[in-house]
Amino acid sequence: MGRYGGPNCTLDGRFPSFVAPFAPYPAFHFRRLTRMDLEEQLDRLYGLPVGEFVAERDALAQKLRDEGRRDDAARVRALRKPTVAAWAVNRLARERGEDVAALLDTVDDLQATQAQAVKGDPSRFRDAVEAHRLVLERLLGAADEALEAAGSASAATVERVRETLHAASLEEQGRAALRAGRLERERDAGGLSPLGLAGAGPAQDGRARTAGRRRAGG
């Protein structure tokens, strides 16, 4: 045994040419790979262009299956590709999150001030209506631009975005999906906007913007 106590050392402490000195493996050889953060991966999935969704979803499901996570794989495989309008709303949640939060706040304000309006003091209610109209117009303008960039702009799609924003803002499950930016389908408000107000103006503006761009483009 050599002076360093190693069984393969010579008496002068050197290793024979056929024996390599001990060197620890890099840490990653011993570290157990952490499980994929599925929620982060789902956020990434819904942020992709619509045309990339299916291939990326299937790849994610296969990765989960390879890791032995069959339930998660089945959950991912069952996800449906978002419609174009739902994709646009999901983009708003990611890129205009402050405006989405403001939209929900204005809906709350509309509901809170409605009783005061019925009692004869409509001033705060009118302010809430105007605030709702302005934030909805900003969101529809941003959706119109995103759709234009994706080559999917149309008055009908902008209208479906408006309907989805209205419908999702009126119930808690819809609000959660809207905030998360994980809508798969547009939602139908049944012809209603929050309290039946402030819906027509922004949609008309969106249609005018789209029509104006098309006229300008010939």
Short mmCIF file of C-alpha atoms in Angstrom, two decimals:
data_model
loop_
_atom_site.label_atom_id
_atom_site.label_comp_id
_atom_site.label_asym_id
_atom_site.label_seq_id
_atom_site.Cartn_x
_atom_site.Cartn_y
_atom_site.Cartn_z
CA MET A 1 0.00 0.00 0.00
CA GLY A 2 1.43 3.40 -0.91
CA ARG A 3 2.10 6.27 1.39
CA TYR A 4 -1.32 7.83 0.66
CA GLY A 5 -3.08 4.66 1.69
CA GLY A 6 -4.46 3.90 -1.74
CA PRO A 7 -4.33 0.26 -2.77
CA ASN A 8 -3.09 1.15 -6.27
CA CYS A 9 -0.29 3.54 -5.22
CA THR A 10 3.37 2.67 -5.53
CA LEU A 11 5.65 3.16 -2.56
CA ASP A 12 6.63 6.63 -3.68
CA GLY A 13 3.02 7.70 -3.90
CA ARG A 14 2.74 7.65 -7.67
CA PHE A 15 0.05 5.83 -9.61
CA PRO A 16 1.13 3.26 -12.16
CA SER A 17 0.54 4.34 -15.74
CA PHE A 18 -2.38 1.90 -16.06
CA VAL A 19 -4.26 3.33 -13.05
CA ALA A 20 -5.77 6.82 -13.25
CA PRO A 21 -5.84 8.92 -10.06
CA PHE A 22 -9.25 9.16 -8.47
CA ALA A 23 -11.27 12.14 -9.69
CA PRO A 24 -14.84 12.63 -8.51
CA TYR A 25 -17.55 12.54 -11.16
CA PRO A 26 -19.18 15.90 -11.89
CA ALA A 27 -22.02 16.64 -9.51
CA PHE A 28 -24.72 16.12 -12.10
CA HIS A 29 -23.85 12.43 -12.38
CA PHE A 30 -24.99 11.98 -8.77
CA ARG A 31 -27.73 14.60 -8.60
CA ARG A 32 -31.21 13.29 -9.19
CA LEU A 33 -32.74 15.37 -11.95
CA THR A 34 -35.58 17.47 -10.58
CA ARG A 35 -39.07 16.84 -11.90
CA MET A 36 -40.15 19.17 -14.62
CA ASP A 37 -42.17 22.11 -13.39
CA LEU A 38 -45.36 21.23 -15.19
CA GLU A 39 -47.11 24.52 -14.52
CA GLU A 40 -44.25 26.48 -16.07
CA GLN A 41 -44.32 24.19 -19.06
CA LEU A 42 -48.05 24.70 -19.47
CA ASP A 43 -47.59 28.47 -19.33
CA ARG A 44 -44.98 28.18 -22.04
CA LEU A 45 -47.28 25.97 -24.11
CA TYR A 46 -50.17 28.43 -24.07
CA GLY A 47 -47.83 31.28 -24.93
CA LEU A 48 -46.72 29.64 -28.20
CA PRO A 49 -48.07 30.53 -31.63
CA VAL A 50 -51.20 28.52 -32.37
CA GLY A 51 -49.48 26.55 -35.12
CA GLU A 52 -46.84 25.22 -32.73
CA PHE A 53 -49.20 24.12 -29.98
CA VAL A 54 -49.95 20.53 -31.00
CA ALA A 55 -46.36 19.46 -31.68
CA GLU A 56 -45.11 21.03 -28.44
CA ARG A 57 -48.01 19.58 -26.44
CA ASP A 58 -47.29 16.10 -27.75
CA ALA A 59 -43.58 16.46 -27.03
CA LEU A 60 -44.32 17.56 -23.48
CA ALA A 61 -46.72 14.65 -22.96
CA GLN A 62 -44.12 12.21 -24.24
CA LYS A 63 -41.48 13.64 -21.91
CA LEU A 64 -43.81 13.20 -18.96
CA ARG A 65 -44.60 9.65 -20.03
CA ASP A 66 -40.89 8.87 -20.34
CA GLU A 67 -40.46 10.11 -16.76
CA GLY A 68 -43.17 7.71 -15.60
CA ARG A 69 -45.68 10.51 -14.96
CA ARG A 70 -48.56 8.89 -16.82
CA ASP A 71 -51.34 10.92 -15.19
CA ASP A 72 -49.61 14.20 -16.02
CA ALA A 73 -48.92 12.95 -19.54
CA ALA A 74 -52.61 12.12 -20.04
CA ARG A 75 -53.60 15.54 -18.71
CA VAL A 76 -51.30 17.28 -21.17
CA ARG A 77 -52.30 15.08 -24.10
CA ALA A 78 -55.96 16.03 -23.50
CA LEU A 79 -55.28 19.76 -23.88
CA ARG A 80 -56.91 21.27 -26.94
CA LYS A 81 -55.25 23.73 -29.26
CA PRO A 82 -56.62 27.22 -28.53
CA THR A 83 -58.82 28.86 -31.10
CA VAL A 84 -57.39 32.00 -32.67
CA ALA A 85 -59.56 34.24 -30.49
CA ALA A 86 -58.62 32.33 -27.33
CA TRP A 87 -54.95 32.58 -28.32
CA ALA A 88 -55.32 36.36 -28.66
CA VAL A 89 -56.87 36.59 -25.19
CA ASN A 90 -54.06 34.45 -23.79
CA ARG A 91 -51.58 36.87 -25.34
CA LEU A 92 -53.32 39.73 -23.55
CA ALA A 93 -52.93 37.93 -20.22
CA ARG A 94 -49.18 37.63 -20.81
CA GLU A 95 -48.41 40.95 -22.45
CA ARG A 96 -51.11 43.24 -21.06
CA GLY A 97 -51.59 41.74 -17.63
CA GLU A 98 -52.08 45.13 -15.97
CA ASP A 99 -54.89 45.99 -18.36
CA VAL A 100 -56.52 42.60 -17.80
CA ALA A 101 -56.41 43.20 -14.04
CA ALA A 102 -57.82 46.70 -14.59
CA LEU A 103 -60.65 45.25 -16.68
CA LEU A 104 -61.66 42.95 -13.84
CA ASP A 105 -61.44 45.82 -11.39
CA THR A 106 -63.77 47.94 -13.51
CA VAL A 107 -66.29 45.11 -13.61
CA ASP A 108 -66.20 45.01 -9.82
CA ASP A 109 -66.67 48.79 -9.75
CA LEU A 110 -69.65 48.55 -12.07
CA GLN A 111 -71.31 46.04 -9.79
CA ALA A 112 -70.45 48.01 -6.65
CA THR A 113 -71.80 51.31 -7.97
CA GLN A 114 -74.93 49.99 -9.62
CA ALA A 115 -76.93 50.19 -6.39
CA GLN A 116 -75.95 53.84 -5.96
CA ALA A 117 -77.13 54.58 -9.49
CA VAL A 118 -80.49 52.93 -8.80
CA LYS A 119 -80.83 55.10 -5.68
CA GLY A 120 -80.36 58.24 -7.73
CA ASP A 121 -76.61 58.88 -7.63
CA PRO A 122 -75.28 57.70 -11.02
CA SER A 123 -72.03 59.71 -11.03
CA ARG A 124 -69.70 56.97 -9.80
CA PHE A 125 -71.51 54.46 -11.96
CA ARG A 126 -70.92 56.61 -15.04
CA ASP A 127 -67.24 56.87 -14.11
CA ALA A 128 -67.02 53.11 -13.79
CA VAL A 129 -68.68 52.64 -17.18
CA GLU A 130 -66.19 54.99 -18.81
CA ALA A 131 -63.22 53.32 -17.12
CA HIS A 132 -64.45 49.94 -18.30
CA ARG A 133 -64.91 51.19 -21.83
CA LEU A 134 -61.40 52.64 -21.99
CA VAL A 135 -59.58 49.58 -20.67
CA LEU A 136 -61.61 47.27 -22.92
CA GLU A 137 -60.74 49.43 -25.90
CA ARG A 138 -57.04 49.20 -25.04
CA LEU A 139 -57.23 45.43 -24.79
CA LEU A 140 -59.10 45.06 -28.05
CA GLY A 141 -56.60 47.31 -29.76
CA ALA A 142 -53.72 45.16 -28.48
CA ALA A 143 -55.52 41.96 -29.54
CA ASP A 144 -56.14 43.42 -32.99
CA GLU A 145 -52.43 44.22 -33.34
CA ALA A 146 -51.41 40.71 -32.22
CA LEU A 147 -53.85 39.13 -34.65
CA GLU A 148 -52.62 41.40 -37.43
CA ALA A 149 -49.01 40.37 -36.76
CA ALA A 150 -50.04 36.72 -36.82
CA GLY A 151 -51.93 37.15 -40.08
CA SER A 152 -55.25 36.32 -38.43
CA ALA A 153 -56.91 39.71 -38.02
CA SER A 154 -60.62 39.98 -38.79
CA ALA A 155 -63.56 41.88 -37.39
CA ALA A 156 -65.21 38.59 -36.43
CA THR A 157 -62.19 37.45 -34.42
CA VAL A 158 -61.93 40.78 -32.60
CA GLU A 159 -65.62 40.48 -31.77
CA ARG A 160 -65.02 37.00 -30.32
CA VAL A 161 -62.17 38.42 -28.23
CA ARG A 162 -64.56 41.06 -26.87
CA GLU A 163 -67.20 38.43 -26.07
CA THR A 164 -64.60 36.28 -24.33
CA LEU A 165 -63.32 39.16 -22.22
CA HIS A 166 -66.86 40.02 -21.20
CA ALA A 167 -67.91 36.45 -20.45
CA ALA A 168 -64.74 35.54 -18.58
CA SER A 169 -64.93 38.65 -16.42
CA LEU A 170 -68.42 37.79 -15.17
CA GLU A 171 -67.67 34.53 -13.31
CA GLU A 172 -64.83 33.36 -11.11
CA GLN A 173 -63.74 30.34 -13.12
CA GLY A 174 -63.53 32.48 -16.21
CA ARG A 175 -61.52 35.09 -14.35
CA ALA A 176 -59.03 32.47 -13.21
CA ALA A 177 -58.59 31.17 -16.76
CA LEU A 178 -58.28 34.71 -18.06
CA ARG A 179 -55.60 35.64 -15.52
CA ALA A 180 -53.68 32.43 -16.22
CA GLY A 181 -53.82 32.93 -19.97
CA ARG A 182 -54.83 29.31 -20.59
CA LEU A 183 -58.08 29.60 -22.48
CA GLU A 184 -58.72 26.94 -25.11
CA ARG A 185 -61.98 28.29 -26.51
CA GLU A 186 -63.59 31.68 -26.71
CA ARG A 187 -66.47 32.24 -24.33
CA ASP A 188 -69.97 33.44 -25.05
CA ALA A 189 -71.43 36.16 -22.88
CA GLY A 190 -74.91 35.40 -24.17
CA GLY A 191 -75.20 38.90 -25.60
CA LEU A 192 -74.40 40.48 -22.24
CA SER A 193 -71.49 42.66 -21.25
CA PRO A 194 -70.90 43.53 -17.58
CA LEU A 195 -74.32 44.90 -16.60
CA GLY A 196 -75.07 45.19 -20.31
CA LEU A 197 -72.84 48.25 -20.60
CA ALA A 198 -69.79 49.56 -22.37
CA GLY A 199 -69.60 46.74 -24.87
CA ALA A 200 -70.40 48.15 -28.26
CA GLY A 201 -67.95 51.02 -28.58
CA PRO A 202 -64.65 49.14 -28.37
CA ALA A 203 -65.83 46.35 -30.65
CA GLN A 204 -66.83 48.90 -33.28
CA ASP A 205 -63.45 50.56 -32.88
CA GLY A 206 -61.74 47.20 -33.39
CA ARG A 207 -63.75 46.54 -36.55
CA ALA A 208 -62.93 50.01 -37.83
CA ARG A 209 -59.21 49.51 -37.19
CA THR A 210 -59.20 46.19 -39.05
CA ALA A 211 -61.24 47.55 -41.95
CA GLY A 212 -59.02 50.64 -42.12
CA ARG A 213 -55.88 48.54 -42.34
CA ARG A 214 -57.37 46.42 -45.10
CA ARG A 215 -58.39 49.48 -47.09
CA ALA A 216 -54.93 50.95 -46.64
CA GLY A 217 -53.39 47.70 -47.84
CA GLY A 218 -55.56 47.73 -50.95
#
